[in-house]
Structures are given as C-alpha cells and as structure tokens.
Amino acid sequence: MTAPVQPHYPHPSADDPRIMLDAQIGQYEQVPPYPPRTEREAEFYTLGDGEMFLNMGPQHPSTHGVLRVVLKINGEKVVDLDPVLGYLHRGVEKLCENSDYHHIISQIDPLEYVSSLFMEWAPVMAFEKLMDVQVPRRAEYIRVLTGELLRIASHALFQGWMALDLGGLTPILYSFIERDEIVEMLAAVTGQRMLFNYFRIGGVNGDLNHEFMSRLGDWMSRAAVQHEANIGLLNENEIFVRRMRDIGRVDRDTALRMGVTGPNIRAAGIPFDVRRAHPYSVYPELEFNVPVRGSNGGGDSLDRYLLRLDEVRESIRIIDQCLHEMPDGPVMARLPRLMRPRPGRAWAAVESPRGLFGTYVISDGTDQPFRFRIHDPSFVHLQLVGMLMKDNLIADTMAVMASLDPVMGGIDK
Amino acid sequence: MDRTLRTRLAAKLADRLTGPIRQRHDQTEIRIRPADLIEVMRVLHDDPELEFVILADLAGVDTGDTMQVVYHLWSNKTPDWLRVIAEGLPRGDPRAPSLTGLWPGAEWMEREAYDMLGIVFEGNRDLRRIYMPPDYKSFPLRKDFYLPDDSARGPGGGVRHVEEPYAPLAATTRSIRRTVKA
C-alpha cells in the first residue's frame, strides 16, 4: 500500500480573512467580504440595521447585457447599489492598438451592437482628421442617411425594451418589426444585418443600390404613420406612464456634472446635441430640431422615454432631406491602401443614439494607432443609476435603468 | 480652428502651460503639469469667457516614457474641442489629482484609467478595478503589456519604438510585479 497523496494546495489559515469557497481546489471567493479597498467599498459593504444585499444579474434579462448589480436593500427599498462591470470586457482598445487603421473599423463594430454604424463613424472621422482626408459629399450624405435610419431602429428597440422591462410583452414585437425593416434595408446596402462594417476612411464601402432605395421608399411612405401608431401603443397606457413618472429625476446641474450626454441630457432640459453643438459631416446643411424635455426640476424616466420618440420624428425629417438633396459623385476618396499617418493626435465625436460617442487616436507614424481611446456614453450614464435609485423600490430599478438606455457591449468595451 | 480661443487661453492660463497651444482641425490643445490640474480645470469650467461645462472624455495614455491623462472638454463659447493634456506622470508611480470634485461623472472614467494603465487618481473615493477581476495585478493598456495572441499584427509590427514584440517574459513580469495601493 502506498501512502495517500497529499494535496498540494495550501490549507486555509485561521487569519486569512477570505472565505474558502471550495477546499478541494483551493478556490477563494472573489466577492466581498474581503478587506475593502476603497472608502466607498467600505461604506457600501457595511450593512446597517435591517439591511441586506441582493445580487441582480449578471444573467438578469433586464440588464441589457451582462451586468451584475449588488443592491443594498431595506425591505423593498433600495438603499444603495454597486454595479459590477467587466463580464463583457473584450479589451477592444488594446485590440485596436494592435490592428491597422482599416482593420479597426471591423474591430470596433461589435462594441455596441445596437448602433454599430455610429461606432464606425467616430473612429473613421478621427482617422480622416489625422490624415487630412476630404470625404466626398455623397459619402457624407450616405453616412447621415444610414446613420439616422439606425438611430430610428435603435430608438424603436429602446421603446420595446422599456415596455418589456416594465412587464409589457407586446411592444417589443412591434419594435422588432420596425427594426427588422430598417436592418434588412441596411443589409441590402452593407451586406450585414447587425455589424455593418460599412464606413471606410474617406467614404463608405459601396454606393446605394436599387434594393436599398426601393425598400427605403416603401418604408418612408408609412414611417411617420407607423411611428405614431407605435407611440399610441404605450403613451396612453396608464400603468406604464404612472410607473415612469417622477422616477429617476435628473436635474440640469447633475446632468452636466455627471457627464451625461445624448437623449438623457436633453430630457433634463439642456439642448446639447453633438450634431448641433459641434457640427460634423453635413448636419449643418440639414434642417432639424433638437427636442428638449423636462421642466425646471429636470427630467424623469418618462421624459427620457418621450424624448426618444420625438427624436425619431426628427430623424425621419433628416432622412427625407437626405433623399432630396443627395448629390451625385464618388463615395470614396482616393487613398492609399496602407495608411501611415504622420505622428499626431485626433479626437472625433458623434451623436450616437445613446449620446456622445468619441474616439481619441494617437498616431506614431506606423500603420497602427499608438493609442486608441473609446468613450462610450452608456458607460457614463450607468453611473447615474446608483444615484437615482436611492429610496426607490426594487421594481423601479428597471424603470430607471432602462430609461437611461445603456448597452453593456459599449460599457464593457 | 478658433484663433480667439487661443488668445483667451493664453491670457487666462499663461503661467500654467508647459508647452505651446496647438490647434489643428477642430481641436485646440493645451499641456499642463498634473499638479496644476484642479486649478486649470476650475478656471476652464468657471470663467465666464471659457465655460467648458461638459467633460467629454478622460483618457489615460502611456507614451512609453511617461504617462498622461488627456481630457476633452466642450464649451458653448467656442466651436473647438479643447484637449487638456496633463503630462509627465512618471511611469513608475503615475499619480494625478482626481476631478471628481468638479465633475463627479469622472469617477468611473478615472477608475477605468486606473484599471487599464495604473494611474492613481488622488481624491477619487472609489478607485477600484472596474473591468478586470479584483485580484488582477497587471495593467493591460500599458505599452509593456505583451499581447500573446497577436495575430492582428500587420506589416508595421516591430517598427514602433516602445513595444518589444519579442521580449514577452521580461515585459509581463515587470508589469505583474507592480503593485499599487488603491
């Protein structure tokens, strides 16, 4: 008989503060309680009288991706919460720093899968600034046209998600009909339904074709009517409205200090829209309003929801103008295949359906960027949830979080 | 390019700038020392002629020799984006003051810069890792962090002066050994 094999893992000692999760494999628990690292963590993970922790996620259907939220609750009231990110982290910035300038467009596409054309738009604009590229006007119009179509698709999906999170099952089906029509339309011109990979440095990949134009004409003839019908589904639903009203109010000063952008800041009463605040592409030539909602006290969840519906109307106006004013000409600038921009720095920002989406690029003269920074609006907006949820009910977490319209793909990069 | 912004910035911040004000396309760029960061940002935010109220981005940058924190600001008083570069943070111990007193929304962006590059923002009350697991020790966006599965490397690979593609062992151990008290 041989002697039993001794396990080689270390035994937990009495003074080790961590909890042994599985003594057989020597795995430690990776969640608190471990010694707190920061002031805020110490404050959050200390329970008061009658309080308890509740883990929501990472597989919760209403978190729009893979997000874990640690709620500190007292009965049904949320006292505080701590979002835990990183479940979807792919290191897109590092990947982009190791890809050449053309390759980045396809690397960054799946970053935020709901509005991926905007994810292409910002880096492409930054590279064009870096290389002093003049984009043909037809290409700019095509970018605006496809971008606004995708904005409508994204907002339509938001409307459905919002209702789904509050327990309404029907609107998401109508949202997907709306979105599917647009996505099929874009698939006709880009070849892809979701990750379009369509914008190029100096233009777009391919001109508009007959199938796209016929689908678009078909859709445009009923887009406005269809939009009003979709609005009617929810806006007069008393349960929906009363669950959204006076929940998650953001005032103007908070919105500015928290770095909120996009529909969320406009719903708080500040008309900040990158398309007007810092015009890019051909937006200065187009007529559209920047819808603003919210009273003196700021905007609540309902304001944020209604503002996105207002934006769809404006997007339909922009598409209409694009179709009428679209010039003829090439859709790509003449550029070399291998790009080595001179050393320099460039920042470009676009108004994505979620807010200011920006990229900061540093070139060192090689064909890959030295530093590629992605700023995603959802990332900033998710910080608000902790602030807005205090003293609300657990069920309202969803009404607040969904109204901020975060997409975890963008948040986790 | 907004020439008047250049004169306004030069008048308000002349003694704080560490380099010339650069302008290209729609961007104006100033460089400052990290120690002056809070004061410069207060002037940019509060001065009625500047009023940079929106912090559009906060990015950590590892240049290979030193580290930088780069801020992009927006104001209604100028058509330009303003880029503020707090430069010269030592790579061994990069520290910068936190902007959370002025823009509380910078908190997570600073956490991200800490997580990815190890820049410590003094005054940020929640400087934990945000993407990587809490027991992770390295800083992935640093330039000495080797990417093992580097199939995307194009013909420009190996050209750059700061990344050593053929010395993974030394590079990784160096970054893993670094510990930062958060």
Coordinates of C-alpha atoms in Angstrom, one line a residue:
Chain A
M1 CA 0.0 0.0 0.0
T2 CA 1.3 3.4 -1.0
A3 CA 0.8 6.4 1.3
P4 CA -2.1 8.7 0.3
V5 CA -1.1 11.5 -1.9
Q6 CA -1.0 14.8 -0.1
P7 CA -2.9 17.7 -1.7
H8 CA -0.5 20.4 -2.9
Y9 CA -2.9 23.3 -2.4
P10 CA -2.4 25.5 0.6
H11 CA -4.7 25.0 3.5
P12 CA -6.7 28.0 4.7
S13 CA -5.2 29.5 7.7
A14 CA -7.2 31.0 10.6
D15 CA -6.0 34.5 9.9
D16 CA -6.9 34.5 6.3
P17 CA -9.9 36.9 6.0
R18 CA -11.1 35.4 2.7
I19 CA -13.8 32.7 2.7
M20 CA -12.7 29.3 1.3
L21 CA -15.2 28.5 -1.5
D22 CA -14.0 25.1 -2.3
A23 CA -11.4 23.5 -0.2
Q24 CA -10.7 20.8 -2.7
I25 CA -9.4 23.1 -5.4
G26 CA -8.3 25.9 -3.1
Q27 CA -10.5 28.5 -4.7
Y28 CA -11.3 31.6 -2.8
E29 CA -14.4 33.6 -3.1
Q30 CA -13.9 36.7 -5.2
V31 CA -16.7 38.8 -3.9
P32 CA -16.8 40.7 -0.6
P33 CA -16.5 40.3 2.3
Y34 CA -12.8 40.8 1.8
P35 CA -10.9 43.7 3.2
P36 CA -12.3 46.7 1.5
R37 CA -10.0 48.5 -0.9
T38 CA -11.6 51.9 -1.0
E39 CA -13.6 54.3 1.1
R40 CA -16.7 53.8 -1.0
E41 CA -16.4 50.0 -1.0
A42 CA -16.1 50.0 2.8
E43 CA -19.2 52.2 3.1
F44 CA -21.2 50.1 0.7
Y45 CA -20.4 46.7 2.1
T46 CA -21.2 47.6 5.6
L47 CA -24.8 46.7 6.5
G48 CA -26.9 48.9 8.6
D49 CA -29.9 47.9 10.7
G50 CA -32.4 45.8 8.8
E51 CA -30.4 45.9 5.5
M52 CA -29.4 43.1 3.3
F53 CA -27.6 42.5 0.0
L54 CA -29.3 41.3 -3.1
N55 CA -27.5 40.3 -6.3
M56 CA -29.2 41.2 -9.5
G57 CA -27.6 39.7 -12.5
P58 CA -25.3 39.0 -14.3
Q59 CA -27.9 37.0 -16.2
H60 CA -30.9 39.2 -15.4
P61 CA -32.9 39.7 -18.6
S62 CA -33.5 43.4 -17.9
T63 CA -29.9 44.4 -17.6
H64 CA -29.4 44.8 -21.4
G65 CA -26.4 42.6 -21.5
V66 CA -24.3 41.0 -18.7
L67 CA -24.4 43.4 -15.8
R68 CA -24.4 42.5 -12.1
V69 CA -25.8 45.0 -9.7
V70 CA -25.4 44.5 -6.0
L71 CA -28.3 46.1 -4.3
K72 CA -28.3 47.0 -0.7
I73 CA -32.0 46.8 0.3
N74 CA -34.1 47.6 3.3
G75 CA -37.3 45.7 2.8
E76 CA -38.4 46.7 -0.7
K77 CA -36.5 50.0 -0.6
V78 CA -33.1 50.2 -2.4
V79 CA -30.6 51.9 0.0
D80 CA -27.6 51.9 -2.3
L81 CA -26.3 49.9 -5.2
D82 CA -23.0 48.9 -6.7
P83 CA -22.8 48.0 -10.4
V84 CA -20.2 45.3 -11.1
L85 CA -18.9 45.6 -14.7
G86 CA -16.5 43.6 -16.8
Y87 CA -18.5 40.5 -17.7
L88 CA -18.4 41.6 -21.4
H89 CA -14.9 43.2 -21.4
R90 CA -13.1 42.2 -24.5
G91 CA -10.3 44.8 -24.5
V92 CA -11.3 46.5 -27.7
E93 CA -8.9 49.4 -27.1
K94 CA -6.0 47.0 -26.9
L95 CA -7.2 45.1 -29.9
C96 CA -7.5 48.3 -31.9
E97 CA -4.0 49.4 -30.9
N98 CA -2.8 46.2 -32.5
S99 CA -4.8 46.4 -35.7
D100 CA -4.2 48.6 -38.7
Y101 CA -6.4 51.6 -39.4
H102 CA -8.7 49.7 -41.8
H103 CA -9.0 46.7 -39.6
I104 CA -10.1 48.9 -36.6
I105 CA -13.5 49.5 -38.3
S106 CA -14.4 45.8 -38.1
Q107 CA -12.9 45.5 -34.6
I108 CA -14.9 48.3 -33.2
D109 CA -18.2 47.3 -34.9
P110 CA -19.4 44.8 -32.3
L111 CA -18.6 47.2 -29.5
E112 CA -22.1 48.4 -29.3
Y113 CA -24.2 46.1 -31.4
V114 CA -27.4 48.1 -31.4
S115 CA -26.0 51.2 -33.2
S116 CA -22.8 49.9 -34.8
L117 CA -22.7 52.4 -37.6
F118 CA -22.0 55.2 -35.0
M119 CA -19.2 53.1 -33.6
E120 CA -17.6 53.1 -37.1
W121 CA -18.3 56.8 -37.7
A122 CA -16.3 58.3 -34.8
P123 CA -13.0 56.5 -35.5
V124 CA -13.4 57.0 -39.2
M125 CA -13.8 60.7 -38.6
A126 CA -10.8 60.8 -36.3
F127 CA -8.6 59.0 -38.8
E128 CA -9.7 61.4 -41.5
K129 CA -8.7 64.3 -39.3
L130 CA -5.4 62.6 -38.7
M131 CA -4.7 62.1 -42.4
D132 CA -6.4 65.3 -43.7
V133 CA -8.8 63.3 -45.9
Q134 CA -11.6 65.2 -47.7
V135 CA -14.7 62.9 -47.8
P136 CA -16.9 63.2 -50.9
R137 CA -20.2 64.9 -50.3
R138 CA -22.2 62.0 -51.5
A139 CA -20.5 59.7 -49.0
E140 CA -21.3 62.2 -46.2
Y141 CA -24.9 62.2 -47.2
I142 CA -25.0 58.4 -47.3
R143 CA -23.4 58.3 -43.8
V144 CA -26.1 60.6 -42.4
L145 CA -28.8 58.7 -44.2
T146 CA -27.8 55.3 -42.9
G147 CA -26.9 56.7 -39.5
E148 CA -30.3 58.2 -39.0
L149 CA -32.0 55.0 -40.1
L150 CA -30.1 53.1 -37.5
R151 CA -31.0 55.8 -34.9
I152 CA -34.6 55.1 -35.6
A153 CA -34.0 51.3 -35.3
S154 CA -32.2 51.8 -32.0
H155 CA -34.9 54.1 -30.5
A156 CA -37.6 51.6 -31.7
L157 CA -35.8 48.9 -29.9
F158 CA -35.5 51.1 -26.8
Q159 CA -39.2 51.6 -26.8
G160 CA -39.8 47.9 -26.8
W161 CA -37.2 47.2 -24.2
M162 CA -38.6 49.8 -22.0
A163 CA -42.0 48.3 -22.0
L164 CA -40.6 44.8 -21.6
D165 CA -38.7 45.8 -18.5
L166 CA -41.9 47.1 -17.1
G167 CA -43.8 43.9 -17.9
G168 CA -45.4 44.8 -21.2
L169 CA -44.7 42.0 -23.7
T170 CA -46.4 43.3 -26.8
P171 CA -44.4 46.4 -27.8
I172 CA -41.1 44.6 -28.2
L173 CA -42.7 42.6 -31.1
Y174 CA -43.7 45.8 -32.9
S175 CA -40.3 47.2 -32.2
F176 CA -38.6 44.3 -33.8
I177 CA -40.9 44.6 -36.9
E178 CA -39.8 48.3 -37.2
R179 CA -36.1 47.4 -36.6
D180 CA -36.2 44.5 -38.9
E181 CA -37.4 46.6 -41.8
I182 CA -34.5 49.0 -41.3
V183 CA -31.9 46.4 -40.7
E184 CA -33.0 44.5 -43.8
M185 CA -32.7 47.7 -45.7
L186 CA -29.2 48.3 -44.4
A187 CA -28.3 44.7 -45.1
A188 CA -29.2 45.3 -48.8
V189 CA -26.5 48.0 -49.0
T190 CA -23.9 46.8 -46.5
G191 CA -24.3 43.0 -46.7
Q192 CA -24.8 42.6 -42.9
R193 CA -27.8 42.9 -40.6
M194 CA -26.1 44.0 -37.5
L195 CA -22.3 44.6 -37.7
F196 CA -22.3 46.6 -40.9
N197 CA -18.6 47.3 -41.4
Y198 CA -19.7 49.9 -44.0
F199 CA -17.9 53.2 -43.3
R200 CA -14.4 53.5 -44.6
I201 CA -11.7 56.0 -44.1
G202 CA -12.6 58.6 -46.8
G203 CA -16.1 57.4 -47.6
V204 CA -18.3 54.4 -47.5
N205 CA -18.0 50.9 -48.9
G206 CA -20.2 50.9 -51.9
D207 CA -22.9 53.2 -53.2
L208 CA -26.6 52.9 -52.5
N209 CA -28.3 50.2 -54.6
H210 CA -31.7 49.6 -56.1
E211 CA -32.8 47.2 -53.5
F212 CA -32.0 49.6 -50.7
M213 CA -33.7 52.5 -52.4
S214 CA -36.9 50.5 -53.1
R215 CA -37.1 49.2 -49.6
L216 CA -36.4 52.7 -48.2
G217 CA -39.1 54.3 -50.4
D218 CA -41.5 51.7 -49.3
W219 CA -40.7 52.3 -45.7
M220 CA -40.7 56.1 -45.9
S221 CA -44.2 56.1 -47.3
R222 CA -45.5 54.8 -44.0
A223 CA -42.7 55.6 -41.5
A224 CA -44.4 58.6 -39.9
V225 CA -47.8 56.9 -39.6
Q226 CA -46.2 53.7 -38.2
H227 CA -44.3 55.7 -35.7
E228 CA -47.4 57.4 -34.4
A229 CA -49.1 54.1 -34.2
N230 CA -46.2 52.6 -32.1
I231 CA -46.4 55.7 -29.9
G232 CA -50.1 55.1 -29.3
L233 CA -49.4 51.6 -28.1
L234 CA -47.7 52.8 -24.9
N235 CA -48.1 56.5 -24.3
E236 CA -51.7 56.3 -23.2
N237 CA -51.2 53.2 -21.0
E238 CA -51.9 54.5 -17.6
I239 CA -49.8 51.8 -15.8
F240 CA -46.8 52.5 -18.0
V241 CA -47.0 56.2 -17.5
R242 CA -47.5 56.1 -13.8
R243 CA -44.6 53.8 -13.3
M244 CA -42.3 56.1 -15.2
R245 CA -43.4 59.4 -13.9
D246 CA -41.4 61.0 -11.1
I247 CA -38.9 58.2 -11.1
G248 CA -35.2 58.8 -11.6
R249 CA -35.3 62.6 -11.8
V250 CA -32.1 64.2 -13.1
D251 CA -31.8 67.9 -12.8
R252 CA -29.8 70.1 -15.1
D253 CA -26.8 70.7 -12.8
T254 CA -26.5 67.0 -12.0
A255 CA -26.7 66.1 -15.7
L256 CA -23.8 68.4 -16.5
R257 CA -21.6 67.4 -13.6
M258 CA -22.2 63.7 -14.2
G259 CA -21.1 64.0 -17.8
V260 CA -24.5 62.9 -19.2
T261 CA -25.0 63.4 -22.9
G262 CA -27.4 62.4 -25.6
P263 CA -31.1 62.0 -25.1
N264 CA -30.6 61.8 -21.3
I265 CA -29.2 65.3 -21.1
R266 CA -31.8 66.7 -23.5
A267 CA -34.5 65.1 -21.3
A268 CA -33.1 67.1 -18.4
G269 CA -33.6 70.3 -20.3
I270 CA -30.2 71.0 -21.8
P271 CA -30.2 71.2 -25.6
F272 CA -26.8 69.5 -26.1
D273 CA -26.7 67.5 -29.3
V274 CA -23.3 67.0 -30.9
R275 CA -24.9 67.3 -34.3
R276 CA -25.7 70.9 -33.4
A277 CA -23.2 71.7 -30.6
H278 CA -20.2 70.6 -32.6
P279 CA -21.5 70.0 -36.2
Y280 CA -19.8 67.3 -38.2
S281 CA -20.5 65.7 -41.6
V282 CA -23.3 67.5 -43.5
Y283 CA -25.5 68.2 -40.4
P284 CA -25.1 72.0 -40.7
E285 CA -26.9 71.8 -44.1
L286 CA -29.8 69.9 -42.8
E287 CA -32.9 71.2 -41.0
F288 CA -33.9 69.5 -37.8
N289 CA -34.8 70.5 -34.3
V290 CA -33.1 69.4 -31.1
P291 CA -36.0 68.2 -29.0
V292 CA -35.8 69.1 -25.3
R293 CA -38.0 67.9 -22.5
G294 CA -38.1 68.3 -18.8
S295 CA -39.2 71.0 -16.5
N296 CA -37.2 73.2 -14.1
G297 CA -36.7 70.3 -11.8
G298 CA -35.1 68.2 -14.6
G299 CA -36.3 65.2 -16.4
D300 CA -37.7 61.9 -15.1
S301 CA -37.9 58.5 -16.8
L302 CA -41.0 59.4 -18.7
D303 CA -39.2 62.5 -20.1
R304 CA -36.3 60.4 -21.3
Y305 CA -38.7 57.9 -22.9
L306 CA -40.8 60.6 -24.7
L307 CA -37.7 62.5 -25.9
R308 CA -36.5 59.5 -27.8
L309 CA -39.8 59.3 -29.6
D310 CA -39.5 63.0 -30.5
E311 CA -36.1 62.3 -31.9
V312 CA -37.5 59.6 -34.3
R313 CA -39.7 62.3 -35.9
E314 CA -36.6 64.5 -36.5
S315 CA -34.7 61.6 -37.9
I316 CA -37.4 60.9 -40.4
R317 CA -37.2 64.6 -41.4
I318 CA -33.4 64.3 -41.9
I319 CA -33.8 61.1 -44.0
D320 CA -36.3 62.9 -46.2
Q321 CA -33.9 65.8 -46.7
C322 CA -31.0 63.5 -47.5
L323 CA -33.0 61.7 -50.1
H324 CA -33.9 65.0 -51.8
E325 CA -30.5 66.7 -51.6
M326 CA -28.2 63.7 -52.1
P327 CA -25.6 64.8 -54.7
D328 CA -24.1 62.6 -57.4
G329 CA -20.5 61.7 -57.4
P330 CA -18.0 59.2 -55.9
V331 CA -18.5 57.6 -52.5
M332 CA -14.8 57.1 -51.7
A333 CA -11.8 59.4 -51.6
R334 CA -8.7 58.2 -53.5
L335 CA -6.4 56.9 -50.8
P336 CA -3.5 54.5 -50.5
R337 CA -4.3 51.0 -49.2
L338 CA -1.7 51.1 -46.4
M339 CA -2.0 54.1 -44.3
R340 CA 0.8 55.5 -42.2
P341 CA -0.5 58.9 -40.9
R342 CA 2.1 61.3 -39.6
P343 CA 2.5 61.4 -35.8
G344 CA -0.2 63.4 -34.3
R345 CA -3.4 63.3 -32.2
A346 CA -7.1 63.5 -33.2
W347 CA -10.4 63.4 -31.4
A348 CA -13.7 63.0 -33.1
A349 CA -17.2 62.7 -31.5
V350 CA -20.5 61.8 -33.0
E351 CA -24.0 61.8 -31.6
S352 CA -24.9 58.2 -31.3
P353 CA -28.5 57.1 -30.2
R354 CA -27.1 57.0 -26.6
G355 CA -25.1 60.2 -26.6
L356 CA -21.7 61.5 -27.3
F357 CA -19.5 58.7 -28.7
G358 CA -15.9 59.8 -29.1
T359 CA -12.6 58.4 -30.1
Y360 CA -9.1 59.7 -29.4
V361 CA -6.3 58.5 -31.6
I362 CA -2.6 59.0 -31.2
S363 CA -0.5 58.1 -34.3
D364 CA 3.2 57.3 -34.1
G365 CA 3.7 57.1 -37.8
T366 CA 3.1 53.3 -38.2
D367 CA 0.1 51.7 -39.7
Q368 CA -1.4 51.0 -36.3
P369 CA -2.6 53.7 -33.8
F370 CA -0.3 54.1 -30.8
R371 CA -3.3 54.8 -28.5
F372 CA -6.9 54.3 -29.3
R373 CA -9.3 55.5 -26.7
I374 CA -13.1 54.9 -26.9
H375 CA -15.5 57.0 -25.0
D376 CA -18.9 55.3 -24.7
P377 CA -21.9 57.3 -23.4
S378 CA -23.6 54.3 -21.8
F379 CA -20.6 53.9 -19.5
V380 CA -21.1 57.3 -18.1
H381 CA -24.8 57.0 -17.9
L382 CA -24.7 53.8 -15.8
Q383 CA -23.1 55.8 -13.0
L384 CA -26.3 57.7 -12.6
V385 CA -28.2 54.5 -11.6
G386 CA -26.6 54.4 -8.2
M387 CA -27.6 58.0 -7.6
L388 CA -31.1 57.8 -8.9
M389 CA -32.1 54.6 -7.2
K390 CA -31.7 55.7 -3.7
D391 CA -35.0 55.3 -1.7
N392 CA -36.9 53.8 -4.6
L393 CA -38.4 50.4 -4.8
I394 CA -36.6 47.4 -6.3
A395 CA -39.1 47.1 -9.1
D396 CA -38.3 50.7 -10.1
T397 CA -34.6 49.8 -10.7
M398 CA -35.6 48.6 -14.1
A399 CA -37.7 51.7 -14.9
V400 CA -34.7 53.8 -14.2
M401 CA -32.0 51.7 -15.8
A402 CA -34.0 51.0 -19.0
S403 CA -34.8 54.7 -19.4
L404 CA -31.1 55.6 -19.5
D405 CA -30.8 53.1 -22.4
P406 CA -27.4 51.5 -21.6
V407 CA -26.0 48.8 -23.8
M408 CA -23.5 46.6 -22.0
G409 CA -21.4 46.0 -25.1
G410 CA -20.4 49.6 -25.1
I411 CA -20.0 49.9 -21.4
D412 CA -17.7 46.9 -21.0
K413 CA -15.7 47.6 -24.2
Chain B
M1 CA -9.6 76.5 -35.6
D2 CA -10.7 79.1 -33.2
R3 CA -8.0 81.8 -33.0
T4 CA -9.8 83.8 -30.3
L5 CA -9.8 80.7 -28.0
R6 CA -6.1 80.6 -28.3
T7 CA -5.7 84.2 -27.1
R8 CA -8.3 83.7 -24.4
L9 CA -6.5 80.6 -23.1
A10 CA -3.1 82.3 -23.3
A11 CA -4.4 85.2 -21.3
K12 CA -6.0 83.1 -18.6
L13 CA -3.5 80.3 -18.2
A14 CA -0.2 81.7 -19.5
D15 CA 1.8 80.7 -16.4
R16 CA 0.4 77.2 -16.2
L17 CA 1.1 75.9 -19.7
T18 CA 4.1 73.7 -20.2
G19 CA 4.1 73.9 -24.0
P20 CA 2.7 75.9 -26.9
I21 CA -1.1 75.9 -27.6
R22 CA -1.6 73.7 -30.6
Q23 CA -4.5 73.9 -33.0
R24 CA -5.4 71.6 -35.8
H25 CA -8.8 71.0 -37.5
D26 CA -11.4 71.5 -34.8
Q27 CA -9.2 70.9 -31.8
T28 CA -7.2 73.1 -29.5
E29 CA -4.7 71.5 -27.3
I30 CA -3.0 72.7 -24.1
R31 CA -0.4 71.0 -22.0
I32 CA -0.2 71.4 -18.2
R33 CA 1.5 69.8 -15.2
P34 CA -0.7 67.3 -13.3
A35 CA -0.1 69.4 -10.1
D36 CA -2.0 72.3 -11.7
L37 CA -4.8 70.2 -13.0
I38 CA -7.5 71.2 -10.5
E39 CA -6.8 74.9 -10.7
V40 CA -6.7 74.9 -14.5
M41 CA -9.9 72.9 -14.8
R42 CA -11.6 75.3 -12.3
V43 CA -10.6 78.2 -14.5
L44 CA -11.8 76.5 -17.7
H45 CA -15.1 75.5 -16.1
D46 CA -16.0 78.6 -14.1
D47 CA -14.5 81.5 -16.2
P48 CA -17.4 83.3 -18.0
E49 CA -15.3 83.6 -21.2
L50 CA -14.5 79.9 -21.3
E51 CA -17.3 77.9 -19.6
F52 CA -16.1 74.4 -20.5
V53 CA -19.0 72.7 -18.8
I54 CA -19.0 69.3 -20.4
L55 CA -16.3 66.8 -19.8
A56 CA -16.5 64.8 -23.0
D57 CA -13.7 62.3 -22.2
L58 CA -11.0 61.3 -19.9
A59 CA -8.2 59.1 -21.3
G60 CA -5.1 57.7 -19.8
V61 CA -2.1 57.4 -22.1
D62 CA 1.1 55.5 -21.8
T63 CA 3.6 57.1 -24.1
G64 CA 6.3 54.6 -23.2
D65 CA 8.5 57.0 -21.3
T66 CA 5.8 58.8 -19.2
M67 CA 2.1 58.8 -18.7
Q68 CA -0.5 61.4 -19.5
V69 CA -4.1 62.0 -18.6
V70 CA -6.0 63.6 -21.5
Y71 CA -9.2 65.4 -21.1
H72 CA -11.6 66.6 -23.8
L73 CA -13.9 69.5 -23.0
W74 CA -16.8 71.2 -24.7
S75 CA -18.0 74.8 -24.4
N76 CA -20.7 76.9 -25.9
K77 CA -18.2 79.8 -26.3
T78 CA -16.1 78.1 -29.0
P79 CA -16.5 75.9 -32.0
D80 CA -13.4 73.9 -31.0
W81 CA -13.0 70.8 -28.8
L82 CA -10.5 71.6 -26.1
R83 CA -7.9 68.9 -25.2
V84 CA -6.1 69.3 -21.9
I85 CA -3.1 67.1 -21.6
A86 CA -1.7 66.6 -18.0
E87 CA 1.7 65.3 -19.0
G88 CA 4.8 63.9 -17.4
L89 CA 3.4 61.4 -14.9
P90 CA 6.3 59.0 -14.0
R91 CA 5.7 55.5 -15.3
G92 CA 6.9 54.0 -12.0
D93 CA 4.3 55.9 -9.9
P94 CA 1.8 57.7 -12.0
R95 CA -0.4 60.0 -9.9
A96 CA -2.8 62.7 -10.8
P97 CA -5.4 64.6 -8.8
S98 CA -9.0 63.5 -9.2
L99 CA -11.5 65.6 -11.0
T100 CA -14.5 64.1 -9.2
G101 CA -14.9 67.3 -7.1
L102 CA -15.7 69.2 -10.2
W103 CA -17.2 66.5 -12.4
P104 CA -18.5 63.6 -10.3
G105 CA -19.1 61.8 -13.5
A106 CA -15.3 61.4 -14.0
E107 CA -15.3 58.8 -11.3
W108 CA -15.7 55.8 -13.5
M109 CA -13.5 57.1 -16.2
E110 CA -10.8 57.5 -13.6
R111 CA -11.4 54.0 -12.4
E112 CA -11.0 52.8 -15.9
A113 CA -7.8 54.7 -16.4
Y114 CA -6.6 53.1 -13.2
D115 CA -7.7 49.7 -14.2
M116 CA -6.1 49.8 -17.6
L117 CA -3.0 51.9 -17.0
G118 CA -2.5 52.0 -13.3
I119 CA -2.8 55.8 -13.0
V120 CA -3.7 56.6 -9.4
F121 CA -6.2 59.5 -9.1
E122 CA -5.7 61.0 -5.7
G123 CA -9.1 62.0 -4.2
N124 CA -11.2 59.5 -6.1
R125 CA -13.1 57.7 -3.3
D126 CA -13.7 54.6 -5.3
L127 CA -10.5 53.7 -7.1
R128 CA -11.1 50.0 -7.7
R129 CA -10.7 47.9 -10.7
I130 CA -13.7 48.3 -12.9
Y131 CA -13.3 45.8 -15.8
M132 CA -10.7 43.3 -14.6
P133 CA -11.3 41.0 -11.7
P134 CA -10.3 42.4 -8.3
D135 CA -7.3 40.1 -7.8
Y136 CA -5.8 41.0 -11.2
K137 CA -2.4 42.6 -10.8
S138 CA -1.4 43.9 -14.3
F139 CA -2.4 46.9 -16.4
P140 CA -3.4 45.8 -19.8
L141 CA -3.1 49.0 -21.8
R142 CA 0.4 49.8 -20.7
K143 CA 2.8 49.6 -23.6
D144 CA 5.0 46.9 -21.9
F145 CA 2.0 44.6 -21.6
Y146 CA 2.6 41.9 -24.2
L147 CA -0.4 40.6 -26.2
P148 CA 0.3 36.9 -26.6
D149 CA -2.2 36.1 -29.3
D150 CA -1.1 38.8 -31.7
S151 CA -2.3 37.6 -35.0
A152 CA -3.6 41.0 -36.0
R153 CA -0.1 42.4 -36.2
G154 CA 0.4 44.0 -39.6
P155 CA 3.4 44.8 -41.6
G156 CA 4.1 47.7 -39.3
G157 CA 4.7 45.4 -36.3
G158 CA 8.0 45.7 -34.6
V159 CA 8.5 49.2 -36.0
R160 CA 7.4 51.1 -33.0
H161 CA 9.9 52.2 -30.6
V162 CA 8.1 51.5 -27.3
E163 CA 6.7 48.0 -27.7
E164 CA 9.0 45.0 -27.7
P165 CA 7.3 42.2 -29.5
Y166 CA 10.0 39.6 -28.9
A167 CA 10.5 40.1 -25.2
P168 CA 7.3 38.9 -23.6
L169 CA 8.7 37.4 -20.5
A170 CA 10.5 40.4 -19.2
A171 CA 7.7 42.7 -20.2
T172 CA 5.0 40.7 -18.4
T173 CA 6.9 40.0 -15.2
R174 CA 7.7 43.7 -14.9
S175 CA 4.1 44.7 -15.1
I176 CA 2.8 41.9 -12.9
R177 CA 5.3 42.8 -10.2
R178 CA 3.9 46.3 -9.9
T179 CA 1.6 46.8 -7.0
V180 CA -0.4 50.0 -6.4
K181 CA -2.2 50.8 -3.2
A182 CA -5.6 51.9 -4.1

